[in-house]
Amino acid sequence: MTEFQRICLVHYHEIGLKGHNRSTFEMRLLKNLEALLKPFPVVVIHRIAGRLCVFLREGTDWTTAKEAADVIGKVPGVARVSCGFKCERDLDEMTEAALAAMAEAGEFDTFKVAARRNHTDFATGSMDMNQIIGSALCAAHPEKSVKMKKPDVTVGVEVVQNAAYVYARSLPGVGGLPVGSSGLVVSLLSSGIDSPVATWKLARRGAVCIGVHFSGRPQTSDASEYLVDDIAQVLERTGCIARVYAVPFGDYQREIALTVPPELRVIMYRRLMFKVAEEIARRERAGALVTGESLGQVASQTLDNIRCTDAAVDLPVFRPLIGTDKLEIIAEAERLGSFEISSQDAPDCCTLFMPRSPETHAKLPVVLEAEAALPIERWVPEIADAAEVRDYACPAYKPKKKRAS
């Protein structure tokens, strides 16, 4: 039996609608995949007929190819990934490759062949290829049946200019746009369930994400910082986070708690966090802030309170979870792989010096009057300067050069 070179065929949807900018998005996805697949025996990645094709080294086994496809499917910008083989543009070889691909497709009862001829210099048309290869598969697997609508397995055959690509096992991807195609954002990242999901959603829209974690240190332990690092490592697997700033925030919360009316503490914490995040965004040249807020979920997330916190900054604030409930967010956290980490208890700034009855309908003039008693202008650069930075592997991120003093 012929031994064919293994490939992973990367399908995308949204990128294909980008018109004249399409090649830029394709190249960004290609570069991301090159970096994220370094642990695997990848020979090269090429753009082929509206797809990206990952060529694996000859002799690569099925398990390794499957693991590579699993990684590819989690990379933003990928709509679907298919495991298969490269072969000659010869019907006998294509049929043999189809049999090999079908053998690795897992359990199934029904199938169909979907052939596509991208160049008319190949004499056999798509419909004829369907019939010829399909008949051979039926003869080899008489216990299986052909089903044209929603079969268990679709055997794909792509004939291009110099080769043919045949596959059967396909996995859905996360979709969206490649990280690095939509600019830079700063995400307020806690060790809880919501903010990692919000960060991931922005990464799926092509943004390079930089996290800012407000730790209760030194008023609490630094346990939440370790959990955030674990979360960042989950996001790092698919290039969805570039760096995290860990901000010691506890002493400033204590000063706020001693100065402002108790019911306004949460609003003051949030406004100061936003201002510090905006300062870090300015230094990183980011274009927006991101939070994991969901409307009405807690006291700080009412419409009135959101308006008061937004008024603290000039940058737009994105809230990708604003219309979702907790069960939906948990499901997304499980899909991402951060839920178990976020479920661990750790003291952080969110639970520090909390009032018994926080304000749920704050008025901006009242908030500004109370905030006037705080040295906010001095605090913001002071807090940003004290942040500790940890970088993660994000192919699309290029750290800004420090200006000479």
Coordinates of C-alpha atoms in Angstrom, one line a residue:
M1 CA 0.0 0.0 0.0
T2 CA 1.3 3.5 -0.9
E3 CA 2.4 5.6 2.0
F4 CA 1.1 9.1 1.5
Q5 CA 2.3 12.4 3.1
R6 CA 0.0 13.5 5.9
I7 CA -1.6 16.9 5.8
C8 CA -4.0 19.0 7.8
L9 CA -6.3 21.1 5.6
V10 CA -7.3 24.3 7.3
H11 CA -10.7 25.7 6.2
Y12 CA -11.8 29.3 7.1
H13 CA -15.1 31.1 6.5
E14 CA -15.0 34.7 7.6
I15 CA -11.5 35.3 6.2
G16 CA -12.8 34.2 2.8
L17 CA -15.2 37.2 2.8
K18 CA -12.5 39.8 3.2
G19 CA -12.1 40.8 -0.5
H20 CA -8.9 42.7 -1.3
N21 CA -7.7 42.3 2.3
R22 CA -8.1 38.6 2.3
S23 CA -4.4 37.8 1.8
T24 CA -3.4 39.8 4.8
F25 CA -5.8 37.8 7.0
E26 CA -4.6 34.5 5.5
M27 CA -1.0 35.4 6.1
R28 CA -1.7 36.4 9.7
L29 CA -3.4 33.0 10.3
L30 CA -0.5 31.2 8.5
K31 CA 2.1 32.9 10.8
N32 CA 0.1 32.1 13.9
L33 CA -0.1 28.4 12.9
E34 CA 3.6 28.3 12.1
A35 CA 4.4 29.5 15.6
L36 CA 1.8 27.4 17.5
L37 CA 2.7 24.2 15.6
K38 CA 6.4 24.3 16.4
P39 CA 6.2 21.2 18.6
F40 CA 4.9 19.2 15.7
P41 CA 6.8 17.8 12.6
V42 CA 5.6 20.5 10.2
V43 CA 7.5 20.8 7.0
V44 CA 5.7 23.8 5.6
I45 CA 2.3 25.6 5.5
H46 CA 1.0 26.8 2.1
R47 CA -2.0 28.7 0.9
I48 CA -3.8 26.4 -1.6
A49 CA -7.1 27.1 -3.3
G50 CA -8.8 29.0 -0.5
R51 CA -7.3 26.9 2.2
L52 CA -4.2 26.6 4.3
C53 CA -2.5 23.3 4.0
V54 CA -0.2 22.1 6.8
F55 CA 2.3 19.5 5.4
L56 CA 3.6 17.1 8.0
R57 CA 6.9 15.3 7.7
E58 CA 6.8 12.0 5.9
G59 CA 6.4 9.1 8.3
T60 CA 4.3 11.1 10.8
D61 CA 2.0 8.8 12.5
W62 CA -1.8 9.1 12.9
T63 CA -1.7 10.1 16.6
T64 CA 0.7 13.0 16.0
A65 CA -1.4 14.2 13.0
K66 CA -4.6 14.0 15.1
E67 CA -2.9 16.0 17.9
A68 CA -1.8 18.7 15.5
A69 CA -5.3 18.9 14.1
D70 CA -6.7 19.3 17.6
V71 CA -4.4 22.3 18.2
I72 CA -5.3 23.8 14.9
G73 CA -9.0 23.6 15.5
K74 CA -8.6 25.8 18.7
V75 CA -6.8 28.6 16.9
P76 CA -8.9 31.7 16.1
G77 CA -9.6 32.1 12.4
V78 CA -10.0 28.3 11.8
A79 CA -13.6 27.2 10.9
R80 CA -12.7 23.6 10.3
V81 CA -9.6 21.3 10.1
S82 CA -9.4 18.1 8.2
C83 CA -6.8 15.3 8.5
G84 CA -5.8 13.6 5.3
F85 CA -3.2 12.9 2.7
K86 CA -1.4 14.4 -0.3
C87 CA -1.3 12.2 -3.4
E88 CA -0.7 12.4 -7.1
R89 CA -3.5 13.5 -9.5
D90 CA -4.3 10.0 -10.4
L91 CA -7.7 8.4 -9.8
D92 CA -6.2 5.1 -8.5
E93 CA -4.0 6.9 -6.0
M94 CA -6.8 9.2 -5.0
T95 CA -9.0 6.2 -4.3
E96 CA -6.3 4.5 -2.3
A97 CA -5.9 7.7 -0.3
A98 CA -9.6 8.0 0.2
L99 CA -9.7 4.4 1.6
A100 CA -6.8 5.3 4.0
A101 CA -8.5 8.5 5.1
M102 CA -11.8 6.7 5.7
A103 CA -10.1 4.1 7.9
E104 CA -9.0 6.9 10.2
A105 CA -12.4 8.7 10.3
G106 CA -13.6 6.9 13.4
E107 CA -17.0 5.1 13.9
F108 CA -19.6 5.9 11.2
D109 CA -22.5 4.3 9.3
T110 CA -23.1 6.7 6.4
F111 CA -20.8 8.6 4.1
K112 CA -20.5 10.5 0.9
V113 CA -17.7 11.7 -1.4
A114 CA -17.3 15.5 -2.1
A115 CA -14.8 16.0 -4.9
R116 CA -13.7 19.4 -6.2
R117 CA -11.6 20.0 -9.3
N118 CA -9.9 23.4 -9.1
H119 CA -8.1 23.2 -12.4
T120 CA -9.7 22.0 -15.7
D121 CA -6.4 20.5 -16.9
F122 CA -7.4 17.5 -14.9
A123 CA -9.6 15.5 -17.3
T124 CA -12.1 14.0 -14.8
G125 CA -14.8 16.3 -13.5
S126 CA -16.1 16.6 -10.0
M127 CA -19.2 14.5 -10.5
D128 CA -17.3 11.7 -12.2
M129 CA -14.8 11.7 -9.4
N130 CA -17.6 11.4 -6.9
Q131 CA -19.0 8.3 -8.7
I132 CA -15.6 6.6 -9.4
I133 CA -14.2 7.1 -5.9
G134 CA -17.6 6.5 -4.2
S135 CA -18.1 3.2 -6.0
A136 CA -14.7 2.0 -4.8
L137 CA -15.4 3.0 -1.2
C138 CA -18.8 1.2 -1.4
A139 CA -17.1 -2.0 -2.7
A140 CA -14.5 -1.9 0.1
H141 CA -17.1 -1.1 2.8
P142 CA -20.4 -2.8 1.8
E143 CA -21.7 -2.5 5.4
K144 CA -21.7 1.3 5.0
S145 CA -24.3 3.2 3.1
V146 CA -24.2 6.4 1.1
K147 CA -26.1 9.4 2.3
M148 CA -26.0 12.7 0.5
K149 CA -27.5 14.9 3.2
K150 CA -25.8 15.1 6.6
P151 CA -23.7 11.9 6.4
D152 CA -21.6 10.8 9.3
V153 CA -18.5 11.2 7.3
T154 CA -17.7 13.3 4.2
V155 CA -14.7 12.1 2.2
G156 CA -13.2 15.3 0.6
V157 CA -11.2 15.2 -2.6
E158 CA -9.5 18.5 -3.6
V159 CA -7.7 18.4 -7.0
V160 CA -5.4 21.4 -7.4
Q161 CA -2.7 22.3 -10.0
N162 CA 0.0 19.9 -9.0
A163 CA -1.5 17.5 -6.5
A164 CA -4.6 16.1 -4.9
Y165 CA -5.6 16.3 -1.2
V166 CA -7.9 13.7 0.3
Y167 CA -9.4 13.7 3.8
A168 CA -12.2 12.2 5.9
R169 CA -11.8 13.2 9.5
S170 CA -12.9 16.8 10.0
L171 CA -13.2 18.8 13.3
P172 CA -15.0 22.1 13.8
G173 CA -12.8 25.0 14.7
V174 CA -13.5 28.0 16.9
G175 CA -14.0 30.3 13.9
G176 CA -13.5 34.1 14.0
L177 CA -10.5 36.0 12.8
P178 CA -6.8 35.4 13.4
V179 CA -5.2 37.0 16.4
G180 CA -3.4 40.1 15.3
S181 CA -5.8 41.2 12.6
S182 CA -7.9 43.6 14.7
G183 CA -5.5 45.6 16.9
L184 CA -4.5 45.5 20.5
V185 CA -6.8 45.6 23.6
V186 CA -6.2 45.6 27.4
S187 CA -8.4 43.2 29.3
L188 CA -9.1 43.4 33.0
L189 CA -8.3 39.8 33.9
S190 CA -9.3 38.3 37.3
S191 CA -9.0 34.7 38.4
G192 CA -12.8 34.3 38.2
I193 CA -14.9 32.6 35.5
D194 CA -16.0 35.6 33.4
S195 CA -13.0 37.7 32.4
P196 CA -11.0 34.9 30.8
V197 CA -14.0 34.1 28.6
A198 CA -14.3 37.8 27.7
T199 CA -10.6 37.9 26.8
W200 CA -10.9 34.8 24.6
K201 CA -13.9 36.2 22.8
L202 CA -11.9 39.3 21.9
A203 CA -9.0 37.2 20.7
R204 CA -11.5 35.3 18.5
R205 CA -12.3 38.6 16.9
G206 CA -8.7 39.1 16.0
A207 CA -7.5 41.3 18.9
V208 CA -4.1 40.8 20.6
C209 CA -5.0 40.8 24.3
I210 CA -3.0 42.1 27.2
G211 CA -4.2 41.3 30.6
V212 CA -4.2 43.5 33.7
H213 CA -4.8 41.7 37.0
F214 CA -5.6 43.7 40.1
S215 CA -4.3 41.7 43.0
G216 CA -5.4 42.4 46.6
R217 CA -1.7 42.2 47.6
P218 CA -0.3 43.2 50.1
Q219 CA -3.7 43.2 52.0
T220 CA -4.3 39.6 50.8
S221 CA -2.1 36.8 49.6
D222 CA -0.9 36.6 46.0
A223 CA -2.8 33.4 45.3
S224 CA -5.0 35.0 42.6
E225 CA -1.9 35.9 40.6
Y226 CA -0.9 32.2 40.3
L227 CA -4.4 31.3 39.1
V228 CA -4.3 34.1 36.5
D229 CA -0.9 32.8 35.3
D230 CA -2.5 29.3 34.9
I231 CA -5.4 30.9 33.0
A232 CA -3.0 32.9 30.8
Q233 CA -1.2 29.6 30.0
V234 CA -4.5 28.1 28.8
L235 CA -5.0 31.2 26.5
E236 CA -1.4 31.0 25.4
R237 CA -1.8 27.6 23.9
T238 CA -3.6 29.2 20.9
G239 CA -1.9 32.5 20.9
C240 CA -4.7 34.4 22.6
I241 CA -2.8 36.4 25.2
A242 CA 0.5 38.4 24.9
R243 CA 1.3 39.5 28.4
V244 CA -0.2 40.1 31.9
Y245 CA 0.4 43.0 34.2
A246 CA -0.1 42.0 37.9
V247 CA -1.0 45.1 39.8
P248 CA -0.7 45.2 43.7
F249 CA -3.9 47.0 44.5
G250 CA -4.8 46.2 48.1
D251 CA -3.3 49.3 49.8
Y252 CA -5.1 51.7 47.5
Q253 CA -8.4 49.9 48.2
R254 CA -7.7 50.3 51.9
E255 CA -7.2 54.1 51.4
I256 CA -10.5 54.3 49.4
A257 CA -12.3 52.3 52.1
L258 CA -11.1 54.8 54.7
T259 CA -12.0 57.8 52.7
V260 CA -15.2 57.4 50.7
P261 CA -18.7 56.5 51.8
P262 CA -19.0 52.7 52.1
E263 CA -21.7 52.3 49.5
L264 CA -19.5 53.9 46.9
R265 CA -16.4 51.8 47.5
V266 CA -17.0 49.3 44.7
I267 CA -17.6 52.2 42.2
M268 CA -14.3 53.8 43.3
Y269 CA -12.4 50.6 43.0
R270 CA -13.7 50.1 39.5
R271 CA -13.0 53.6 38.4
L272 CA -9.5 53.5 39.6
M273 CA -9.0 50.1 37.9
F274 CA -10.2 51.5 34.7
K275 CA -7.9 54.5 34.9
V276 CA -4.9 52.3 35.6
A277 CA -5.8 49.9 32.8
E278 CA -6.2 52.9 30.5
E279 CA -2.7 54.1 31.5
I280 CA -1.3 50.7 30.7
A281 CA -3.2 50.7 27.4
R282 CA -1.7 54.1 26.6
R283 CA 1.8 52.7 27.2
E284 CA 1.0 49.6 25.1
R285 CA -0.8 51.7 22.4
A286 CA -3.9 49.6 22.8
G287 CA -7.2 50.9 21.4
A288 CA -9.8 49.6 24.0
L289 CA -10.4 48.0 27.4
V290 CA -12.2 44.7 27.9
T291 CA -14.1 43.5 30.9
G292 CA -16.1 40.4 31.8
E293 CA -19.1 42.2 33.0
S294 CA -22.6 40.8 32.5
L295 CA -25.6 43.2 32.9
G296 CA -27.1 42.9 36.4
Q297 CA -24.9 40.0 37.6
V298 CA -23.5 41.9 40.6
A299 CA -24.0 45.3 42.1
S300 CA -21.2 47.0 40.0
Q301 CA -22.8 45.8 36.8
T302 CA -26.1 47.8 36.8
L303 CA -26.6 50.3 34.0
D304 CA -26.1 53.3 36.3
N305 CA -22.9 51.9 37.8
I306 CA -21.5 50.9 34.4
R307 CA -22.1 54.4 33.2
C308 CA -20.2 55.8 36.2
T309 CA -17.2 53.5 35.7
D310 CA -17.1 54.2 31.9
A311 CA -17.0 57.9 32.6
A312 CA -13.6 57.4 34.3
V313 CA -11.8 56.7 30.9
D314 CA -11.7 58.0 27.4
L315 CA -11.1 54.6 25.7
P316 CA -14.0 52.5 24.6
V317 CA -14.9 49.6 26.9
F318 CA -15.9 46.3 25.3
R319 CA -18.1 43.9 27.3
P320 CA -18.5 40.8 25.1
L321 CA -20.5 39.0 27.9
I322 CA -22.9 41.8 28.7
G323 CA -26.0 39.9 27.5
T324 CA -25.1 36.4 28.7
D325 CA -26.1 34.6 31.9
K326 CA -23.8 32.7 34.3
L327 CA -24.6 29.3 32.9
E328 CA -23.7 30.4 29.4
I329 CA -20.5 31.9 30.6
I330 CA -19.6 28.7 32.5
A331 CA -20.2 26.6 29.3
E332 CA -17.8 28.9 27.4
A333 CA -15.2 28.6 30.2
E334 CA -15.4 24.8 30.0
R335 CA -15.0 25.0 26.2
L336 CA -12.0 27.3 26.7
G337 CA -10.5 25.1 29.4
S338 CA -10.3 27.7 32.2
F339 CA -13.3 26.7 34.3
E340 CA -11.5 24.4 36.7
I341 CA -8.8 26.9 37.4
S342 CA -11.3 29.8 37.9
S343 CA -13.4 27.6 40.3
Q344 CA -10.6 27.5 42.8
D345 CA -10.9 29.9 45.7
A346 CA -8.3 32.7 46.0
P347 CA -8.6 36.0 47.8
D348 CA -8.3 38.9 45.4
C349 CA -9.2 42.6 45.2
C350 CA -12.8 41.9 44.3
T351 CA -13.6 40.7 47.8
L352 CA -11.5 43.1 49.7
F353 CA -13.1 45.8 51.9
M354 CA -16.5 45.1 50.4
P355 CA -19.4 47.1 51.9
R356 CA -22.6 45.4 53.2
S357 CA -24.8 47.4 50.9
P358 CA -23.1 48.6 47.8
E359 CA -24.7 51.3 45.7
T360 CA -26.6 49.8 42.7
H361 CA -27.8 53.1 41.1
A362 CA -24.9 55.5 41.5
K363 CA -25.1 59.1 40.2
L364 CA -22.0 60.5 38.5
P365 CA -22.0 63.9 40.2
V366 CA -22.1 62.2 43.7
V367 CA -19.3 59.8 42.6
L368 CA -17.1 62.6 41.3
E369 CA -17.6 64.6 44.5
A370 CA -16.5 61.6 46.6
E371 CA -13.6 60.9 44.3
A372 CA -12.2 64.4 44.6
A373 CA -11.0 63.5 48.1
L374 CA -8.6 60.9 46.6
P375 CA -5.1 61.6 44.9
I376 CA -6.2 59.9 41.7
E377 CA -3.8 61.8 39.5
R378 CA -0.8 60.7 41.5
W379 CA -2.1 57.2 42.1
V380 CA -2.6 56.1 38.5
P381 CA 1.0 56.3 37.2
E382 CA 2.3 55.1 40.6
I383 CA 0.1 52.0 40.4
A384 CA 1.0 51.3 36.7
D385 CA 4.7 51.7 37.5
A386 CA 4.4 49.1 40.3
A387 CA 2.8 46.5 37.9
E388 CA 4.8 43.3 37.4
V389 CA 4.9 42.0 33.8
R390 CA 4.9 38.5 32.5
D391 CA 5.0 37.7 28.8
Y392 CA 3.4 34.8 27.0
A393 CA 3.8 33.3 23.5
C394 CA 1.6 35.3 21.2
P395 CA 2.9 35.2 17.6
A396 CA 1.0 38.4 16.6
Y397 CA 2.4 40.6 19.5
K398 CA 5.4 42.8 19.1
P399 CA 6.3 44.6 22.3
K400 CA 6.6 48.4 22.0
K401 CA 10.2 49.7 22.2
K402 CA 10.9 51.7 25.3
R403 CA 11.7 55.3 24.6
A404 CA 15.1 56.6 25.6
S405 CA 15.0 58.8 28.6

